[in-house]
PDB file of C-alpha atoms in Angstrom:
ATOM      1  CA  UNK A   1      21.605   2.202  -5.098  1.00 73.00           C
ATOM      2  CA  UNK A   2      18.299   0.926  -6.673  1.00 77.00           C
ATOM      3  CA  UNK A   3      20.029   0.093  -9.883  1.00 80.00           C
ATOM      4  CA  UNK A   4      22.750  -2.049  -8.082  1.00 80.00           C
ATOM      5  CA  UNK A   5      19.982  -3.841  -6.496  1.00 80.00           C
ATOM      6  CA  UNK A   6      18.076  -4.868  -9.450  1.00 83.00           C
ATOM      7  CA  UNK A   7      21.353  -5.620 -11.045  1.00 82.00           C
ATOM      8  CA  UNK A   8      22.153  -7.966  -7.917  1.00 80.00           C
ATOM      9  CA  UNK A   9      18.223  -9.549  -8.497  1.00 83.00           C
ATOM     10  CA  UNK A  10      18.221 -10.809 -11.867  1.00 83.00           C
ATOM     11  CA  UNK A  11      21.573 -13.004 -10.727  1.00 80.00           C
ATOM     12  CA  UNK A  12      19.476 -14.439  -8.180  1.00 80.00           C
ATOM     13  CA  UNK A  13      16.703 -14.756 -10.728  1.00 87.00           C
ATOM     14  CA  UNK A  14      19.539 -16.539 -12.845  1.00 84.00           C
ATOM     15  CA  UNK A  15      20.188 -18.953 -10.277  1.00 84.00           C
ATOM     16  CA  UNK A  16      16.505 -19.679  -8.868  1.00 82.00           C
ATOM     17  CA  UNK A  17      14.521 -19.450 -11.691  1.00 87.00           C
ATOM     18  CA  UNK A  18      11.853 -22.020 -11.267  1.00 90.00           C
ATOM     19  CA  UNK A  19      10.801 -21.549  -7.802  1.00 86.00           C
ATOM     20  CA  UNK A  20      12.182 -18.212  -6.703  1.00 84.00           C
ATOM     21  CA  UNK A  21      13.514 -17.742  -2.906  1.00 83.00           C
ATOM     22  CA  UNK A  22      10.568 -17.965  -1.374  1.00 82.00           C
ATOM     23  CA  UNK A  23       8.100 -15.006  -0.263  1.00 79.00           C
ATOM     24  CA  UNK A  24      10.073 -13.317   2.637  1.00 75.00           C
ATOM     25  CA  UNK A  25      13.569 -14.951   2.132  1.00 76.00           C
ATOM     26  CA  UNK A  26      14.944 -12.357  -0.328  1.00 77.00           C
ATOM     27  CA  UNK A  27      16.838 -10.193   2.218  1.00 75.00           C
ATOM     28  CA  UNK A  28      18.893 -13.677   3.196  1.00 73.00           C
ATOM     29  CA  UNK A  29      19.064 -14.847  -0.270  1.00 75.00           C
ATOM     30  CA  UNK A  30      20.233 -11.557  -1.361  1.00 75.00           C
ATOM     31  CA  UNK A  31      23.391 -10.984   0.882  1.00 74.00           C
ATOM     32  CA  UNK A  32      25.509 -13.320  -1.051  1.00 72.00           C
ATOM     33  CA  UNK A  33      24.455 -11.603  -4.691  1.00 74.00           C
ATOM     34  CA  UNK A  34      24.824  -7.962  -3.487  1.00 73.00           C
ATOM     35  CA  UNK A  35      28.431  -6.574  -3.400  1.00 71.00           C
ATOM     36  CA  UNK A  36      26.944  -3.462  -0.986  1.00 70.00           C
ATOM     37  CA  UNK A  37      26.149  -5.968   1.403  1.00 68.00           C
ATOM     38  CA  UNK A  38      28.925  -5.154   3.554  1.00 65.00           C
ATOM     39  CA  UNK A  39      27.495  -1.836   4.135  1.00 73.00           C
ATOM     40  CA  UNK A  40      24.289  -2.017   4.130  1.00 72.00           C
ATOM     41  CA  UNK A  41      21.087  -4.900   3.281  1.00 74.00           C
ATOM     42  CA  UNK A  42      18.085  -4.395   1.451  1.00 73.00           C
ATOM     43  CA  UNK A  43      15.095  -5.754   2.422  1.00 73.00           C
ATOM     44  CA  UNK A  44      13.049  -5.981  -1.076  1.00 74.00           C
ATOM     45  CA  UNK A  45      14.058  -4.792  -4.498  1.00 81.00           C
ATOM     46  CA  UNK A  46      11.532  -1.999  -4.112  1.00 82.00           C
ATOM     47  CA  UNK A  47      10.183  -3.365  -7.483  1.00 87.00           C
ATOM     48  CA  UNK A  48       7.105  -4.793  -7.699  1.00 88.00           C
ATOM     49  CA  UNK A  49       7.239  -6.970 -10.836  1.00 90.00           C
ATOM     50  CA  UNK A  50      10.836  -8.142 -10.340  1.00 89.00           C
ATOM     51  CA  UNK A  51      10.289  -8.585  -6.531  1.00 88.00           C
ATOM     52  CA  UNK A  52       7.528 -11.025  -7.837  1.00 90.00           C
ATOM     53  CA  UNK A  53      10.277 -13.222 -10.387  1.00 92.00           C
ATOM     54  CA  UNK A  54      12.461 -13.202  -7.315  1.00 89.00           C
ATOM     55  CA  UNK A  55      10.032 -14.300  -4.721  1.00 89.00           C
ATOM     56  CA  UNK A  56       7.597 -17.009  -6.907  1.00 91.00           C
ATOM     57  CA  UNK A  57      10.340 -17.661  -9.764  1.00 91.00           C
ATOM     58  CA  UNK A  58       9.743 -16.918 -13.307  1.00 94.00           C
ATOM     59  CA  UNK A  59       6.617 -19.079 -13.580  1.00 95.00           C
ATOM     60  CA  UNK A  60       5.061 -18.128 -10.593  1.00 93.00           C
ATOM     61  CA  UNK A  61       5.378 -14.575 -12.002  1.00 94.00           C
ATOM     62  CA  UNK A  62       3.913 -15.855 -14.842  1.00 96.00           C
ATOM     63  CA  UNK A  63       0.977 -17.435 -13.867  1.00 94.00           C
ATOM     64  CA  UNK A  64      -0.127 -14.205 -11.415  1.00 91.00           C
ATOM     65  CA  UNK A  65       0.776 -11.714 -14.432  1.00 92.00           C
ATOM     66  CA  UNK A  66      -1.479 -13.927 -16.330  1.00 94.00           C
ATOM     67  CA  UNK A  67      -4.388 -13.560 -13.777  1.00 91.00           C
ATOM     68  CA  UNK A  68      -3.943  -9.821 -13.311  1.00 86.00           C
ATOM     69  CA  UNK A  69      -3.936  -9.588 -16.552  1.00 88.00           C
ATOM     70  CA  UNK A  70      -7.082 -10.992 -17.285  1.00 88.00           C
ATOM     71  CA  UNK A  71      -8.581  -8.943 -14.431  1.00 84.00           C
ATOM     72  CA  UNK A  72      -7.186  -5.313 -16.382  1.00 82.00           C
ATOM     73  CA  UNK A  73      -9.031  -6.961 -19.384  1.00 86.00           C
ATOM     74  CA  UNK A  74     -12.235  -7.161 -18.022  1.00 84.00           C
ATOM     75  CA  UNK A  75     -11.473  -3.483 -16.177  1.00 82.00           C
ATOM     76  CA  UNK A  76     -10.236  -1.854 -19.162  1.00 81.00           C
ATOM     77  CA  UNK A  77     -13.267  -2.833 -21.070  1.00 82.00           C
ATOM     78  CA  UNK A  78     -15.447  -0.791 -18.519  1.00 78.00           C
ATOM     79  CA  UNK A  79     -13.525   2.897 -19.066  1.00 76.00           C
ATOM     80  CA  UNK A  80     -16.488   4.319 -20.825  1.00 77.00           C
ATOM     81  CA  UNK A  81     -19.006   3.804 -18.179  1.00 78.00           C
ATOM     82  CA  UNK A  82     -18.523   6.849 -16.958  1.00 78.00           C
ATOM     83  CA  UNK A  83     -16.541   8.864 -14.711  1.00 82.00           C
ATOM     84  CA  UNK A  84     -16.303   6.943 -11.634  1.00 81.00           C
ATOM     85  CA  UNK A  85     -14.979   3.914 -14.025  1.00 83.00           C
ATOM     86  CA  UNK A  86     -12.321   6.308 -15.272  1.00 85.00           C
ATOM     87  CA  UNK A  87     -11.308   7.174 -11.722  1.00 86.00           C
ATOM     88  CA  UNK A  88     -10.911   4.049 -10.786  1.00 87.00           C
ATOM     89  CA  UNK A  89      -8.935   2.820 -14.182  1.00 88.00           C
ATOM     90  CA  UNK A  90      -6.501   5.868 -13.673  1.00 89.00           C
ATOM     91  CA  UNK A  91      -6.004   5.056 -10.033  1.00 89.00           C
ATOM     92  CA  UNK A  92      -5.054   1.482 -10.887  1.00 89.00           C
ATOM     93  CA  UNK A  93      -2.804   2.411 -13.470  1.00 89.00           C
ATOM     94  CA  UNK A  94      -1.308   4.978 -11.113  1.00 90.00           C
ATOM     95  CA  UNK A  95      -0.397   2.249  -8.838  1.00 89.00           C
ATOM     96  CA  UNK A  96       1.350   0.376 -11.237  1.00 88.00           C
ATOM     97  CA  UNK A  97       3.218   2.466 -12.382  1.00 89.00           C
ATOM     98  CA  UNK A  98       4.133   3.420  -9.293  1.00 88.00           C
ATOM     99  CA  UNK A  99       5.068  -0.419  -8.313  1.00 87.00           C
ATOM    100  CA  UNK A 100       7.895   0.129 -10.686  1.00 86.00           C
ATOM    101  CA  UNK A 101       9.918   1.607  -8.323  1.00 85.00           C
ATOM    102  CA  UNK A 102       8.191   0.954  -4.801  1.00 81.00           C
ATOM    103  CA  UNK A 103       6.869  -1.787  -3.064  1.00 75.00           C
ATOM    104  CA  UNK A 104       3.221   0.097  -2.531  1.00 75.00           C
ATOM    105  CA  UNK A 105       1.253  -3.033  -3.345  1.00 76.00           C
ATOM    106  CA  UNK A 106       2.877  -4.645   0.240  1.00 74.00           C
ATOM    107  CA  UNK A 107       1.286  -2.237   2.095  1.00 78.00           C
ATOM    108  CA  UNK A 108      -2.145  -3.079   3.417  1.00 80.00           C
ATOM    109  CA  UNK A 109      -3.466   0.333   2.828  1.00 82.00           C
ATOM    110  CA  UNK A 110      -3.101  -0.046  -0.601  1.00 85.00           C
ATOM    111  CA  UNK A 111      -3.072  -3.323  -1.258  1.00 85.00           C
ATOM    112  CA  UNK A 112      -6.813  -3.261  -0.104  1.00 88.00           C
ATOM    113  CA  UNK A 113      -8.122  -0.492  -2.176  1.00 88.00           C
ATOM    114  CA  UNK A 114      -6.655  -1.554  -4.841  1.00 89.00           C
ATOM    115  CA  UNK A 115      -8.289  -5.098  -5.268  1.00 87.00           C
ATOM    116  CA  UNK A 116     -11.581  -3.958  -4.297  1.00 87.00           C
ATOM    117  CA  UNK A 117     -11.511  -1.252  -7.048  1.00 86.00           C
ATOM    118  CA  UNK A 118      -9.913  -4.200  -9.485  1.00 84.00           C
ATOM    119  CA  UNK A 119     -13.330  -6.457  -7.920  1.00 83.00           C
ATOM    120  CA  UNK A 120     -15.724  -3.674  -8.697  1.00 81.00           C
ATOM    121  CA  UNK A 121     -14.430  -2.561 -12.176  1.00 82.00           C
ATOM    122  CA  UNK A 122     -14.261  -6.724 -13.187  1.00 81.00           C
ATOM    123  CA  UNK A 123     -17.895  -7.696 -11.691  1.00 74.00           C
ATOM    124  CA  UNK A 124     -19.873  -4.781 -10.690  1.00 61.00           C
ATOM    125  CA  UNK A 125     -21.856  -2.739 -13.185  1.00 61.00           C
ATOM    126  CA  UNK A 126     -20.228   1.091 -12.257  1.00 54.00           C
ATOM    127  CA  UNK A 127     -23.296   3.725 -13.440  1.00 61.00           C
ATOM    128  CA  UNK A 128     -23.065   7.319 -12.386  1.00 56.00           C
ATOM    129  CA  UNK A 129     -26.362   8.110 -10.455  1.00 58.00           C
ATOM    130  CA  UNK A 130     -28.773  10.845 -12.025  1.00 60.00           C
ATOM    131  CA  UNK A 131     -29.098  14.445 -10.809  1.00 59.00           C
ATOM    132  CA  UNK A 132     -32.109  13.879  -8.754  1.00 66.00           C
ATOM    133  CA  UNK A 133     -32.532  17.095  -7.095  1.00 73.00           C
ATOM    134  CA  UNK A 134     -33.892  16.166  -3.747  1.00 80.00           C
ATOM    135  CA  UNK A 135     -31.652  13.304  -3.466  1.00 79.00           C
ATOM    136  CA  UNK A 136     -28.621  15.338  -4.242  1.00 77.00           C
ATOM    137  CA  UNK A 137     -29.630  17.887  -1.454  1.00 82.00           C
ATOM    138  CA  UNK A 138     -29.776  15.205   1.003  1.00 86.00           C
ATOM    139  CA  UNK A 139     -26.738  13.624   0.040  1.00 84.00           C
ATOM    140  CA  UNK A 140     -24.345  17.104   0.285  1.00 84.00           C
ATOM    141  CA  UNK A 141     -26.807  17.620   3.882  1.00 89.00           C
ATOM    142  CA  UNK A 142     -25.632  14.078   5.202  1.00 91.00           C
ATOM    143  CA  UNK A 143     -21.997  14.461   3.824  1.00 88.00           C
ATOM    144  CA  UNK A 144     -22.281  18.165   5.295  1.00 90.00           C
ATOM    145  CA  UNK A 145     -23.030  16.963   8.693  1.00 93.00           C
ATOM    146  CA  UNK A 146     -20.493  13.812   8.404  1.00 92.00           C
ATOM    147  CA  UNK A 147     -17.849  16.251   8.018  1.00 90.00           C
ATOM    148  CA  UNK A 148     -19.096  18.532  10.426  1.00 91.00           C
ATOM    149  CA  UNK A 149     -19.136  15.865  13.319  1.00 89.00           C
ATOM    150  CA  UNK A 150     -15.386  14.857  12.313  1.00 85.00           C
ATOM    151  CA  UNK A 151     -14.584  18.273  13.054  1.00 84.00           C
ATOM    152  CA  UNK A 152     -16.039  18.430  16.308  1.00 84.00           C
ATOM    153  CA  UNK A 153     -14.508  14.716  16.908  1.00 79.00           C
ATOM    154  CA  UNK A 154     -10.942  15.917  16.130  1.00 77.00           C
ATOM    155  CA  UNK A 155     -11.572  19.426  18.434  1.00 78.00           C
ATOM    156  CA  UNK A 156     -11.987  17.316  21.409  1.00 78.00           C
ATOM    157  CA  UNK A 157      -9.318  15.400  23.287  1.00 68.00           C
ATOM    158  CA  UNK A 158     -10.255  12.081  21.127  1.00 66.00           C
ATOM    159  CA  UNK A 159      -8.744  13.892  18.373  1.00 70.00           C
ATOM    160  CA  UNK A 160      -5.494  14.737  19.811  1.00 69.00           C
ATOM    161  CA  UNK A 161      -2.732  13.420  17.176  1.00 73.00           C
ATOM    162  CA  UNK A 162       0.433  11.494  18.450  1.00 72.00           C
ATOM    163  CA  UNK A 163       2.471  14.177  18.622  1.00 75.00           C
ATOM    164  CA  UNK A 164      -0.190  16.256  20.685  1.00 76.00           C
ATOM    165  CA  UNK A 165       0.237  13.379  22.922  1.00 74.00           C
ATOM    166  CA  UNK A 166       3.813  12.779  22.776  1.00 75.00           C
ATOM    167  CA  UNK A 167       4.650  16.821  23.683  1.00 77.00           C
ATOM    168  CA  UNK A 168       1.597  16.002  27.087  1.00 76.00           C
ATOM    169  CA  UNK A 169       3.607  13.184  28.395  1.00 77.00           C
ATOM    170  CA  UNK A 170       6.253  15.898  29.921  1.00 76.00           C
ATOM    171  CA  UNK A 171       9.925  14.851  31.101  1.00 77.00           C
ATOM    172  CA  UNK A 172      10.352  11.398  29.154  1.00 69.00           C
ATOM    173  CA  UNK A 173      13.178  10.714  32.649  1.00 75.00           C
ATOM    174  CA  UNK A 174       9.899  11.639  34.453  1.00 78.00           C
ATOM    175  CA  UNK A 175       6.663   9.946  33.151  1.00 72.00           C
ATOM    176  CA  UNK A 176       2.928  10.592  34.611  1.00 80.00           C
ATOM    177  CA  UNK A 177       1.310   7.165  33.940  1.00 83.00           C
ATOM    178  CA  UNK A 178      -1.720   8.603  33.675  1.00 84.00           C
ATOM    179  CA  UNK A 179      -0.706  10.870  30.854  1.00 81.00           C
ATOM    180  CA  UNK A 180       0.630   7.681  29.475  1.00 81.00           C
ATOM    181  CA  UNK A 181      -2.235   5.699  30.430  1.00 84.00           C
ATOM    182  CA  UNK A 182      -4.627   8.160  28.389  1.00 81.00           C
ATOM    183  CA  UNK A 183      -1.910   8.593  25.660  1.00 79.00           C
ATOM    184  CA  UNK A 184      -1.982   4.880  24.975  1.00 79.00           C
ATOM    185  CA  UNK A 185      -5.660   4.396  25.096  1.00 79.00           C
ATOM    186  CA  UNK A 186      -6.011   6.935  22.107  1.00 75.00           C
ATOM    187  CA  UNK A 187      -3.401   5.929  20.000  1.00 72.00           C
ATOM    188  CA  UNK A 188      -2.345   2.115  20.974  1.00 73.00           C
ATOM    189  CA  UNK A 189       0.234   1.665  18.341  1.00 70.00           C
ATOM    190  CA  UNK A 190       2.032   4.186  19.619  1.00 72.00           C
ATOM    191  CA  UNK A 191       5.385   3.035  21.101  1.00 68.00           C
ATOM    192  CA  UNK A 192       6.562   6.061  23.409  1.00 70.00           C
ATOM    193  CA  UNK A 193       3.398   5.782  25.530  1.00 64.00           C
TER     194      UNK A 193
END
């Protein structure tokens, strides 16, 4: 239960409050703290603020609240600069809120977006281009034609998904290692190929 395990973290807040546990040692810090430990361990408190107190200790927390904070200053300053400003507010604040009750931050895909639209709303001046009519055309024409060649991309082999290439592979007691071969080369990370 989520509850039980936010319960469990502010006891292990209680008893490392300076320094925290260390970034990556709350799933063998937490064991002891947890009383569903015997059936089962979690790995993070799947809350991003109080996964921070655990991890960096209270001022740790502090001190990156503080600096974050001082970022969605500078950002929230910028929300009437149009509507690409306002985008990129409401997908920030989307994210925190959402970091409430996941760890989304952690992830790389996210992570990533999310401080370069943080970078660009703190130190890049966001203006909404004019309605230039020839320039508009020839933006929709190139976006037209970028969208057009990922279609043709994914209609070809190259575009087979994983599970296109999973079902090809045949008997998984009987393996082709070419299919494999070819399987792997399109999608590497892939751990059946």
């Amino acid at each position: 239960n989520r509850f039980e395990v936010w319960r469990a973290s502010t006891e292990r807040i209680s008893e490392h409050p300076w320094l925290g546990v260390g970034r990556g040692g709350f799933e063998s810090a937490f064991t002891r703290v947890y009383p569903g430990s015997a059936s089962g361990i979690a790995s993070h408190v799947e809350n991003e603020y109080l996964q921070t107190v655990v991890d960096f200790g209270v001022p740790g927390a502090l001190g990156l609240g503080v600096m974050i904070g001082a970022c969605l200053l500078v950002a929230l300053r910028r929300w009437r600069d149009g509507p690409t400003s306002a985008a990129a507010l409401g997908a920030l604040a989307a994210l925190g809120t959402s970091a409430s009750v996941d760890f989304g931050v952690e992830l790389l895909g996210l992570a990533v977006p999310a401080v370069l639209l943080l970078a660009t709303l703190c130190y890049v001046p966001l203006r909404d281009a004019g309605t230039s009519g020839l320039a508009t055309r020839a933006r929709r024409t190139a976006l037209g034609a970028a969208i057009l060649a990922g279609a043709v991309v994914i209609a070809t082999p190259f575009g087979r998904d994983v599970d296109g290439d999973r079902s090809s592979l045949g008997d998984p007691a009987r393996p082709e290692l070419g299919r494999a071969l070819a399987a792997l080369r399109r999608h590497p990370l892939d751990y059946l190929a």
